Short mmCIF file of C-alpha atoms in Angstrom, two decimals:
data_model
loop_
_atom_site.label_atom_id
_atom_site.label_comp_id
_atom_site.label_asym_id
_atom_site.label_seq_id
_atom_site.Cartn_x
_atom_site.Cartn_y
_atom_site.Cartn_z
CA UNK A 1 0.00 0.00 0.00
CA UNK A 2 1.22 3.55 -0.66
CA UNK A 3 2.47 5.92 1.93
CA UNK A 4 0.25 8.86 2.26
CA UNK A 5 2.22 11.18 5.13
CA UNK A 6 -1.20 13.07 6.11
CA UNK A 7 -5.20 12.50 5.59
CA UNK A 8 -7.51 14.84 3.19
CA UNK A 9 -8.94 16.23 6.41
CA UNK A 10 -5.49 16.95 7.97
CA UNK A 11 -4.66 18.63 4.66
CA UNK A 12 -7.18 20.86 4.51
CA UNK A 13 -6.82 22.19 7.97
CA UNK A 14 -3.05 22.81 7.33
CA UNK A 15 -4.24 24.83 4.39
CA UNK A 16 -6.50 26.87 6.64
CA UNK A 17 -4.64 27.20 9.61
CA UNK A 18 -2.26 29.45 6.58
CA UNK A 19 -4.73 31.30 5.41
CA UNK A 20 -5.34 29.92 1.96
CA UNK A 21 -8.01 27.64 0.11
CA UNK A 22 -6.17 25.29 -2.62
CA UNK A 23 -2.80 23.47 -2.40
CA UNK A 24 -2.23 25.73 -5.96
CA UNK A 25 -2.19 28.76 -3.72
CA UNK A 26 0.18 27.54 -1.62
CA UNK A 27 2.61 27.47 -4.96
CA UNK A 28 1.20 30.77 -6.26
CA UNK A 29 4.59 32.69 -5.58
CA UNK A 30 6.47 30.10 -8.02
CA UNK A 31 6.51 31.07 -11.82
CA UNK A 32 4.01 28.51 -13.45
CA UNK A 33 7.27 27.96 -15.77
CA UNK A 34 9.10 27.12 -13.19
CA UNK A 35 6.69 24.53 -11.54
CA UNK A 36 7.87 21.24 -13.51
CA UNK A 37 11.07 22.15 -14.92
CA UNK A 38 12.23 18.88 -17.74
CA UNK A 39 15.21 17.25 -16.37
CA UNK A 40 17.89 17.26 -19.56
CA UNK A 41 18.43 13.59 -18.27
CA UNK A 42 20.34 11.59 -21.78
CA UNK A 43 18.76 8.05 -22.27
CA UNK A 44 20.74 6.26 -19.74
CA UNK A 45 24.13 4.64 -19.52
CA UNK A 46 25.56 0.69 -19.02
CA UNK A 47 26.91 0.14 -15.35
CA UNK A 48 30.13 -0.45 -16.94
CA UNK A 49 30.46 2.95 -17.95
CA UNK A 50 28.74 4.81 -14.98
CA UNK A 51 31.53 3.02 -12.90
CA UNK A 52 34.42 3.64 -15.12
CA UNK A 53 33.22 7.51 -14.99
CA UNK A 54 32.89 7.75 -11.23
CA UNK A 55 36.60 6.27 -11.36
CA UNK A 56 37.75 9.12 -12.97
CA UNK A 57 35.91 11.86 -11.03
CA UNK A 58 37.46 10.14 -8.01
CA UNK A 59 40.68 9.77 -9.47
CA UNK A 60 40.55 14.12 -9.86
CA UNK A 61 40.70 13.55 -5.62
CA UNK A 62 43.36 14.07 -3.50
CA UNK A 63 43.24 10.87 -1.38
CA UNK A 64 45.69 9.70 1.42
CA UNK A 65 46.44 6.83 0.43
CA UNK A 66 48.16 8.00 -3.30
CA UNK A 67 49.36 11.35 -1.63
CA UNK A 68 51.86 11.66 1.39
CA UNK A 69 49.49 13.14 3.91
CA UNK A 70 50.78 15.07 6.68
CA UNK A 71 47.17 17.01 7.38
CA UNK A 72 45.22 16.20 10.41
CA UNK A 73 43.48 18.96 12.31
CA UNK A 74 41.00 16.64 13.45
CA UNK A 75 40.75 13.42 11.16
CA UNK A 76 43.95 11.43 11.16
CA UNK A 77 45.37 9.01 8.91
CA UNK A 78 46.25 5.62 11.42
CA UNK A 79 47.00 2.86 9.95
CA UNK A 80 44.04 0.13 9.89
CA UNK A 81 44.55 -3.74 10.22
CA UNK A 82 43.02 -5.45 7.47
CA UNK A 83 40.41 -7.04 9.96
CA UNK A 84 38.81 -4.27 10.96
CA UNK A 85 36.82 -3.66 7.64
CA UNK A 86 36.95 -7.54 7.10
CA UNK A 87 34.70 -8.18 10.26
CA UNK A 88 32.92 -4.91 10.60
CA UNK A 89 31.24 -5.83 6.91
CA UNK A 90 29.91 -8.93 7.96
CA UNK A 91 25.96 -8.59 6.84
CA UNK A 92 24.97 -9.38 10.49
CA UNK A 93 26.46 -6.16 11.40
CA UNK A 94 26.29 -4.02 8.59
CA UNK A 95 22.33 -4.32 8.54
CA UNK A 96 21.62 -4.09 12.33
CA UNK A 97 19.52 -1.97 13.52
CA UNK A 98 18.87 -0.04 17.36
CA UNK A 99 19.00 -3.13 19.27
CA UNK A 100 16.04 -2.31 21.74
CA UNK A 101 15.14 -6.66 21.79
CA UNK A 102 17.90 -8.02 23.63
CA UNK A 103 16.69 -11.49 23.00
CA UNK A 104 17.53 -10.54 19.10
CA UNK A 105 20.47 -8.79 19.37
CA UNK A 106 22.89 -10.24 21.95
CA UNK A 107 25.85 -9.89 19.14
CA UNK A 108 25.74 -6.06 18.42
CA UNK A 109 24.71 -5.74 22.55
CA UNK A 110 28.00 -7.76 22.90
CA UNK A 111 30.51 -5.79 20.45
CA UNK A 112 29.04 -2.79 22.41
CA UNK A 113 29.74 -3.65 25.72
CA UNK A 114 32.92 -4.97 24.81
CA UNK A 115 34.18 -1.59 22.93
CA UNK A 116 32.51 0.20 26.09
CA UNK A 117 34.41 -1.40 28.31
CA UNK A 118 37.87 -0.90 26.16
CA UNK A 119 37.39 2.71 25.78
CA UNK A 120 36.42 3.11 29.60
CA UNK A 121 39.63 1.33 30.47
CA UNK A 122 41.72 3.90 27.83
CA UNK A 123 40.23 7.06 29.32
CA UNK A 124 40.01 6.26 32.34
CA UNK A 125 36.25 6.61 33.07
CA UNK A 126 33.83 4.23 34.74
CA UNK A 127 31.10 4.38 31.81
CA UNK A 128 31.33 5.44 28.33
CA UNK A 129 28.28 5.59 26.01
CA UNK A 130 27.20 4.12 22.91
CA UNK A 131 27.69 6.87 21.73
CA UNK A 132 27.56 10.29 19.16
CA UNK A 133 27.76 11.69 16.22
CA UNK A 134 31.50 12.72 16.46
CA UNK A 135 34.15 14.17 18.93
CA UNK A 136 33.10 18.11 18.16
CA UNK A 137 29.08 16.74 19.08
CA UNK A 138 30.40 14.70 22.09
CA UNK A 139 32.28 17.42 23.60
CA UNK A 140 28.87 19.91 23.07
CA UNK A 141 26.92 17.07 24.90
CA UNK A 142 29.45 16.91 27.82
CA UNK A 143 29.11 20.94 28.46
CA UNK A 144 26.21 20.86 27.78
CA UNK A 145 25.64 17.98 30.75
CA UNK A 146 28.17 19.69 33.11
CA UNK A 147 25.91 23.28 32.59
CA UNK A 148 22.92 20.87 33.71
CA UNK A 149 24.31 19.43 36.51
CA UNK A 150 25.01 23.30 38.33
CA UNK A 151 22.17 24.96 39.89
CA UNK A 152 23.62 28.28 39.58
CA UNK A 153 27.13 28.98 37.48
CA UNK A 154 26.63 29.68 34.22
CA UNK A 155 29.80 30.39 33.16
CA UNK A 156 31.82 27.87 30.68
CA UNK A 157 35.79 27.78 30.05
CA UNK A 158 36.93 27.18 26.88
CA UNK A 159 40.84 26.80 25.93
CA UNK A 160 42.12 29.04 23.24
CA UNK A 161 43.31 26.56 21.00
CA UNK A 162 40.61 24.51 20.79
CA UNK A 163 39.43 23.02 17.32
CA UNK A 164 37.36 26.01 15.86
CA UNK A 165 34.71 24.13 14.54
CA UNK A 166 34.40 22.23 17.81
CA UNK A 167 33.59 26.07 19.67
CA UNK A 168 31.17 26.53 16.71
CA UNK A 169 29.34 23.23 17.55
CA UNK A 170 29.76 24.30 21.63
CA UNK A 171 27.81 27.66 20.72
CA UNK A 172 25.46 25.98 18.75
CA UNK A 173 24.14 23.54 21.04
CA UNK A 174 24.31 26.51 23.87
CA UNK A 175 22.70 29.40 21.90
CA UNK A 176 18.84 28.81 23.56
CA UNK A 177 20.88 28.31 27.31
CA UNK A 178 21.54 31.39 29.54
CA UNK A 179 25.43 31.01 30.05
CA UNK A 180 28.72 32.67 29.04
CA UNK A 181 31.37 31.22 27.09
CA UNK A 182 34.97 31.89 28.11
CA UNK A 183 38.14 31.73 26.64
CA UNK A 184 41.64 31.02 28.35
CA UNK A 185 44.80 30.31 27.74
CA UNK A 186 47.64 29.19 29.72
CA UNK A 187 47.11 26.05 32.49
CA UNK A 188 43.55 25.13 33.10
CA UNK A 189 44.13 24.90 36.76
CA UNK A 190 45.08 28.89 36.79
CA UNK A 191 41.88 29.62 34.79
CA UNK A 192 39.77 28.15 37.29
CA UNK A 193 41.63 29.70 39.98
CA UNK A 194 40.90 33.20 38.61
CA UNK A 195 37.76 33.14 39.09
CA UNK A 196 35.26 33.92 42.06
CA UNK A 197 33.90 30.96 43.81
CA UNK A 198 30.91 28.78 42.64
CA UNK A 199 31.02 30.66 39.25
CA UNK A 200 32.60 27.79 36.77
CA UNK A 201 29.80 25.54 35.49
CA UNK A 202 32.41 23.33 33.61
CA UNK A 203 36.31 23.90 32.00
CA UNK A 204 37.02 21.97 28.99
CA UNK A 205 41.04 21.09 28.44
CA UNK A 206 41.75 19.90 25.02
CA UNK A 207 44.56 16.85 25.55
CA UNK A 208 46.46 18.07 23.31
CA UNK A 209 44.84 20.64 21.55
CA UNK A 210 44.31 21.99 18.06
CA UNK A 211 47.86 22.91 17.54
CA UNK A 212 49.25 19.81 18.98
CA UNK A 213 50.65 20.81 22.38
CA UNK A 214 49.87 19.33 25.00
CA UNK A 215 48.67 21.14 28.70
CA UNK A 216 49.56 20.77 31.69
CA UNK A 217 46.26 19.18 33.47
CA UNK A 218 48.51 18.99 37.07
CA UNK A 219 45.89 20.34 39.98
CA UNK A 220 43.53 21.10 36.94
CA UNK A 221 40.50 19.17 38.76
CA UNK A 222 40.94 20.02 42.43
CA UNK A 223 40.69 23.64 41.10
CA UNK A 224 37.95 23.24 38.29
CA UNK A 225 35.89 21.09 41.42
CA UNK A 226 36.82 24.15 44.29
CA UNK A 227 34.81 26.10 42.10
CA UNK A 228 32.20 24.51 41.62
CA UNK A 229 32.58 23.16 38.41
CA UNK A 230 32.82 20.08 36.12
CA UNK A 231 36.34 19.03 34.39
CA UNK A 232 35.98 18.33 30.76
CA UNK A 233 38.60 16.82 28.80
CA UNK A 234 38.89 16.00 25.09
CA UNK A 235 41.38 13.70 24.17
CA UNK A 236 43.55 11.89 21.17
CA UNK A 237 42.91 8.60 21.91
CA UNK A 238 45.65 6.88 20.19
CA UNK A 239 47.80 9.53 22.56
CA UNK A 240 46.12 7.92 25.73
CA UNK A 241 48.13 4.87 24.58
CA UNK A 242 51.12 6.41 25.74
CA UNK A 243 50.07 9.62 28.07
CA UNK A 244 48.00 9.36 31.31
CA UNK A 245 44.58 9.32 30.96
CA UNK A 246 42.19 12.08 31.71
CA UNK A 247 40.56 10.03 34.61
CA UNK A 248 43.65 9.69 36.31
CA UNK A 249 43.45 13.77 35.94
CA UNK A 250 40.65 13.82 37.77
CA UNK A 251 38.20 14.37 34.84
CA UNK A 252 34.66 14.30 35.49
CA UNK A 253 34.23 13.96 31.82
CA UNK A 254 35.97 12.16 29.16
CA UNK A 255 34.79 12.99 25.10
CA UNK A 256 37.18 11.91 22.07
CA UNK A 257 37.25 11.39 18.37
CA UNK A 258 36.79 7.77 17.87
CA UNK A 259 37.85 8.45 14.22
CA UNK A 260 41.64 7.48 14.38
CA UNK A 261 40.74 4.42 15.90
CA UNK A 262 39.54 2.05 13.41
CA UNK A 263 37.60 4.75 10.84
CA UNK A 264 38.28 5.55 7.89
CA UNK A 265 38.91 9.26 6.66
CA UNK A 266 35.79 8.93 5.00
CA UNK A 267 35.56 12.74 3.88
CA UNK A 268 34.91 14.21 6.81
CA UNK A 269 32.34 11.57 8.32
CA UNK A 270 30.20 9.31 9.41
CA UNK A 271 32.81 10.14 12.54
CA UNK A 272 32.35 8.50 16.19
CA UNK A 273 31.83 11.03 19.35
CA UNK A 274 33.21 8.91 22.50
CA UNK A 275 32.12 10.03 25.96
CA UNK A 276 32.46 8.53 29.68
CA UNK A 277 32.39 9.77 32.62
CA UNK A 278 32.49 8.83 36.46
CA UNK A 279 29.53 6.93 38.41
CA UNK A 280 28.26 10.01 39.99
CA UNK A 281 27.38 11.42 37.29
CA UNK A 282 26.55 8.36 34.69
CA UNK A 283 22.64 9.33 35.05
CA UNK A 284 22.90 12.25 33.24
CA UNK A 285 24.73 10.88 30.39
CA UNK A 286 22.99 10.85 26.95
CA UNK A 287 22.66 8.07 24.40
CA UNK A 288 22.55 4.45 26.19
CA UNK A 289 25.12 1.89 28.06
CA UNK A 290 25.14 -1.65 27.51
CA UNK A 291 25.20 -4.40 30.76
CA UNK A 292 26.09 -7.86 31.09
CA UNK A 293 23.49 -10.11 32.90
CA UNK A 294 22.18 -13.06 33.37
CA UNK A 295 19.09 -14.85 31.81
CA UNK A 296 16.12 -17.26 33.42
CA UNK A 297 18.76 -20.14 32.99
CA UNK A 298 21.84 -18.31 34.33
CA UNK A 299 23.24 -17.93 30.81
CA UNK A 300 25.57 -14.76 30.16
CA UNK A 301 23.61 -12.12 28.48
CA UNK A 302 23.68 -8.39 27.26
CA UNK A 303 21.00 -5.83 27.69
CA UNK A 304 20.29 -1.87 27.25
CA UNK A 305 21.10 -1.50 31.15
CA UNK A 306 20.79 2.83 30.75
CA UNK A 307 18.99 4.15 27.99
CA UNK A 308 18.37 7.99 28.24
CA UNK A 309 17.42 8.36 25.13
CA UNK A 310 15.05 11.45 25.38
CA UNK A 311 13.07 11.21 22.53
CA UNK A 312 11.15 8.60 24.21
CA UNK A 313 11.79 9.30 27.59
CA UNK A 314 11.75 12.05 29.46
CA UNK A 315 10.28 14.57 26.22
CA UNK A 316 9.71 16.99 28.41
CA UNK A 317 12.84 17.98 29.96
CA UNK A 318 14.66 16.92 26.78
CA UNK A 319 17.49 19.00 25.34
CA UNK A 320 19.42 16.48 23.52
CA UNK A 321 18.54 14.92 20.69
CA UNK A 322 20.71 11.68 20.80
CA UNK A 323 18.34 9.97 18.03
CA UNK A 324 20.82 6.95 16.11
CA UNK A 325 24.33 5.60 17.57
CA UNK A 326 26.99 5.41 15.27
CA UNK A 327 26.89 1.78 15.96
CA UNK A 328 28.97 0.80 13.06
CA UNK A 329 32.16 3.07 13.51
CA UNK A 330 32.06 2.00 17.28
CA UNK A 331 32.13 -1.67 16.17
CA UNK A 332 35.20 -1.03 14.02
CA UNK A 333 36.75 0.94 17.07
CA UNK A 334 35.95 -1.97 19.34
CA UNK A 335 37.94 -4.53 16.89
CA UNK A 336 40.44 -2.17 16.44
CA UNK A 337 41.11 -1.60 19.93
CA UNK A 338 40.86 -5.58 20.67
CA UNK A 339 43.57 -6.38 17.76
CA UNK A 340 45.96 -3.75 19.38
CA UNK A 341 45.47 -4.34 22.43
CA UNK A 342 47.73 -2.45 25.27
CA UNK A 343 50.90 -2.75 24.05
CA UNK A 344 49.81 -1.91 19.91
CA UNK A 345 48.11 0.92 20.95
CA UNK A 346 51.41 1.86 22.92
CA UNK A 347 54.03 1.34 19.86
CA UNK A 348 50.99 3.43 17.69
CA UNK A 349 51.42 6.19 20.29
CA UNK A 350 55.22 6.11 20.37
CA UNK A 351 55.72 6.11 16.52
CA UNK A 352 53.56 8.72 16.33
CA UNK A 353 55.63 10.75 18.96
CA UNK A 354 58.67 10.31 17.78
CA UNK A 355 57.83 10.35 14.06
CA UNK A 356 56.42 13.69 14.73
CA UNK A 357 59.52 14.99 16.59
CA UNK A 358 61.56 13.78 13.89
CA UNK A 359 60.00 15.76 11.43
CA UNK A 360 59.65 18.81 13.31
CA UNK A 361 63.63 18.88 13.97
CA UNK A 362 64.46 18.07 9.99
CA UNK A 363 61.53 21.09 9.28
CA UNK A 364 63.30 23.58 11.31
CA UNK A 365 66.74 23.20 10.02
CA UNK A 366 65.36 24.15 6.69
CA UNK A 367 66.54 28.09 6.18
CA UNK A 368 63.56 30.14 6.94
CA UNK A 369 61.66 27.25 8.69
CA UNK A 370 61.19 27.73 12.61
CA UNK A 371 58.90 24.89 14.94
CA UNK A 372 56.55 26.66 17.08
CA UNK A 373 58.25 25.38 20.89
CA UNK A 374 56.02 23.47 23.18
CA UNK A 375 55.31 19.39 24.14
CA UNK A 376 53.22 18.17 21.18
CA UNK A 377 51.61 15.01 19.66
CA UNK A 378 51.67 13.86 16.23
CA UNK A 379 50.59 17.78 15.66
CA UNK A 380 52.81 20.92 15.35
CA UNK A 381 52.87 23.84 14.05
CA UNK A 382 55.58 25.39 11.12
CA UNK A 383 56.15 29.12 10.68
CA UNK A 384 56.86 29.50 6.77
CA UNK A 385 59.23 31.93 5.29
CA UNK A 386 56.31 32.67 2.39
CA UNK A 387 52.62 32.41 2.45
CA UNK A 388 51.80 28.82 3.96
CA UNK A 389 48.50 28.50 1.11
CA UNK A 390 51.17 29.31 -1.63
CA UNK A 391 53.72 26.64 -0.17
CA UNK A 392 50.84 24.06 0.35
CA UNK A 393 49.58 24.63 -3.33
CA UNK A 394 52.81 24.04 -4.49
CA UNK A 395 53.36 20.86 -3.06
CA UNK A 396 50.13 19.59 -4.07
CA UNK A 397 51.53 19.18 -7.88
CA UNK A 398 54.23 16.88 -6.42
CA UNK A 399 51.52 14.96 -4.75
CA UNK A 400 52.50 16.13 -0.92
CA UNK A 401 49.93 17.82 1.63
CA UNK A 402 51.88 18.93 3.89
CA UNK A 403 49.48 20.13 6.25
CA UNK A 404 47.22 22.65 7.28
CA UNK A 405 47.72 26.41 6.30
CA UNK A 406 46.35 28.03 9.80
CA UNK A 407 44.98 30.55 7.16
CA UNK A 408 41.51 29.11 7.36
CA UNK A 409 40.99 29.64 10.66
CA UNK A 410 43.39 32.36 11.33
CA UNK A 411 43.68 34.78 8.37
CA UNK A 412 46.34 36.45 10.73
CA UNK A 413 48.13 33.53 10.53
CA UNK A 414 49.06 33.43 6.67
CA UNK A 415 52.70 31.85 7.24
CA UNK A 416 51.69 28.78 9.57
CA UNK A 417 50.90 25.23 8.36
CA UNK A 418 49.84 22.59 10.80
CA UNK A 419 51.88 19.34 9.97
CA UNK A 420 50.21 15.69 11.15
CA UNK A 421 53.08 13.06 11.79
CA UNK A 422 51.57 9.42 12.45
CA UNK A 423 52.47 6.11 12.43
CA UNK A 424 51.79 5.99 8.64
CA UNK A 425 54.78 7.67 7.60
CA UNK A 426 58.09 6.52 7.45
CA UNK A 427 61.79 7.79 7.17
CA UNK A 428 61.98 8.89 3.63
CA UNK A 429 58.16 10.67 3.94
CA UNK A 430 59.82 13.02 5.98
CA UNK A 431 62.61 13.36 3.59
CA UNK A 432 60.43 13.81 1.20
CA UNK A 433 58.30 16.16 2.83
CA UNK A 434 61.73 18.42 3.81
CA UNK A 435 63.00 18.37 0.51
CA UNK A 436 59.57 19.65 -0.88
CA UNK A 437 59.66 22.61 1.19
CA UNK A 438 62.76 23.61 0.96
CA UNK A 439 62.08 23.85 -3.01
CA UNK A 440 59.00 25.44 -2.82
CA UNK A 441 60.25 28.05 -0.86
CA UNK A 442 63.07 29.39 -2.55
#
């Protein structure tokens, strides 16, 4: 049977409820001529040569895996074991669905729990959710929650260099709340200091932030909790292979960008936003956690132990909108993280680190080339004797990006480029990458 969204009678009281008779007057403002334009459509092509033309418009792409790819700024080019795709495409996984029956869906239930309890372990946190959109919604949700969980401080800290986009998101999600958004600089623990007491409603620390360096969190908590306050921290997770982990900070709250582990770049998205947080406050998490129990026979079993998902409960006092789980990319991050394991994710991390610090010391002995100073991961930042778009365009045509020109975020900044080291690259990248600048830039 068709689908027929509304009733004749529900029709017609839309169109009177706006004031007009016929659904023609409700198109009256657009041009008859322009009512049912003809589609130039040609008569049609063979799937052989659809395909080989969407190979060529994909070919006119710059893709990671035919350029050398030192840009990052938020989606990161990790290296990916072969079984991550192989068992995340498995049809039982690729066509689940919400898995509200238990009884139904004890293997996605499982693979959730499981990645859960990984990425709970790697932060830090008691409870992590299944989960959000990406890291920049994750981290809105998590102020957002912290601003909730204050009677009276409104006030919200915000470090300087975090991701742009991520404070665009942040101001977003907070535009209909009554609160002020603060930037600071400088050690989170002397932001929070600064200010009066029972003012802070939450400080967010970005570990390590946009530029790569990475802040001291050392007495960050005790002051962020003196005032009143939640402590916020968004993290690199493949870094919290190596680093200690926010909750052993103190964190109250733990968001990430699942992306790096297990995900493809995927231009841009779908993404995974990772969030956990301590018992006290795991009732005001949104999305849903997964528990082991027991059945009627005493069999193991998984269920939906915490489900505040507010479009079905509490409407009302709703204010997120946590409506799908990115089930999929946190089933690749769970098999990632379970072929690593502790000691894979560690030799990730350190590669990372020290192919990173490599780089940066063979970029600043270039003439004209300085390293911006600081303790970084995988990210740092390059001061360019000429205009960093101008460099980065002319390393395109030898098939390099070299990074990000700070340009588009900071037109101020028109001779910095953000260079992404991972474990991906390899001596003679770096080479390359050196040599490439020094000859553009003469």
């Amino acid at each position: 049977m068709p689908y027929i969204p509304v009733t004749d009678a529900q029709r017609e009281d839309m169109l009177h409820r706006l004031g007009i008779i016929s659904l023609e007057d409700l198109f009256a403002d657009i041009p008859q001529e322009h009512r049912f334009p003809e589609l130039a459509l040609d008569a049609g092509r063979s799937e052989l040569e659809v395909l080989r033309e969407l190979a060529t418009l994909a070919n006119s792409n710059a893709q990671a895996d035919t350029y050398r790819w030192f840009l990052g700024a938020g989606a990161y080019d990790h290296f990916i074991p072969a079984v991550v795709p192989a068992l995340a495409s498995r049809g039982e996984f690729l066509t689940a669905y919400t898995p509200y029956q238990p009884e139904v869906s004890q293997g996605t239930l499982q693979a959730i729990f499981e990645y859960q309890s990984m990425v709970a372990e790697l932060t830090g946190m008691d409870a992590v959710n299944a989960s959000h959109y990406d890291g920049a919604t994750a981290l809105a949700e998590a102020v957002l929650m912290g601003l909730k969980n204050t009677e009276g401080p409104t006030r919200i800290l915000l470090p300087r260099g975090l991701h742009p986009e991520y404070k665009e998101v942040i101001k977003t999600y907070l535009s209909a709340f009554e609160c002020t958004i603060q930037e600071y600089s400088g050690r989170p623990s002397d932001a929070a200091a600064a200010l009066p007491e029972q003012e802070l409603a939450v400080l967010v620390a970005s570990y390590p932030d946009f530029f790569g360096i990475i802040p001291d969190l050392q007495g960050a908590a005790e002051a962020v909790h003196a005032k009143g306050g939640l402590f916020v921290v968004h993290a690199d997770p493949i870094m919290l292979g190596l680093f200690k982990s926010p909750g052993a900070w103190g964190a109250d709250v733990v968001t990430a960008e699942g992306q790096s582990l297990g995900n493809d770049l995927n231009y841009g998205g779908p993404f995974l936003g990772i969030m956990g947080t301590t018992n006290a406050l795991v009732r005001r998490l949104p999305g849903r956690l997964v528990g082991e129990t027991k059945d009627s026979q005493g069999r193991r079993g998984f269920v939906l132990t915490l489900v505040a998902r507010e479009q079905h409960i509490r409407r009302e006092k709703a204010v997120s909108n946590i409506c799908s789980n990115q089930g999929l990319m946190a089933l690749r991050s769970c098999i990632y993280l379970a072929m690593m394991g502790r000691q894979g994710l560690r030799e990730a991390a350190e590669l990372c680190w020290h192919n990173a610090h490599f780089a940066a010391k063979k970029i600043a002995e270039i003439p004209g080339f300085s390293v911006e100073q600081g303790l970084f991961f995988k990210e740092f930042v390059v001061r360019t004797p000429i205009d960093a778009e101008t460099l980065a365009e002319r390393l395109y045509a030898k098939q390099i990006v070299p990074g990000l020109p700070l340009s588009r975020y900071y037109p101020e900044r028109n001779k910095e480029l953000l260079v992404c080291v991972t474990e991906k690259h390899n001596r003679s990248d770096i080479e390359d990458l050196v040599q490439a600048l020094q000859e553009a830039a003469e």
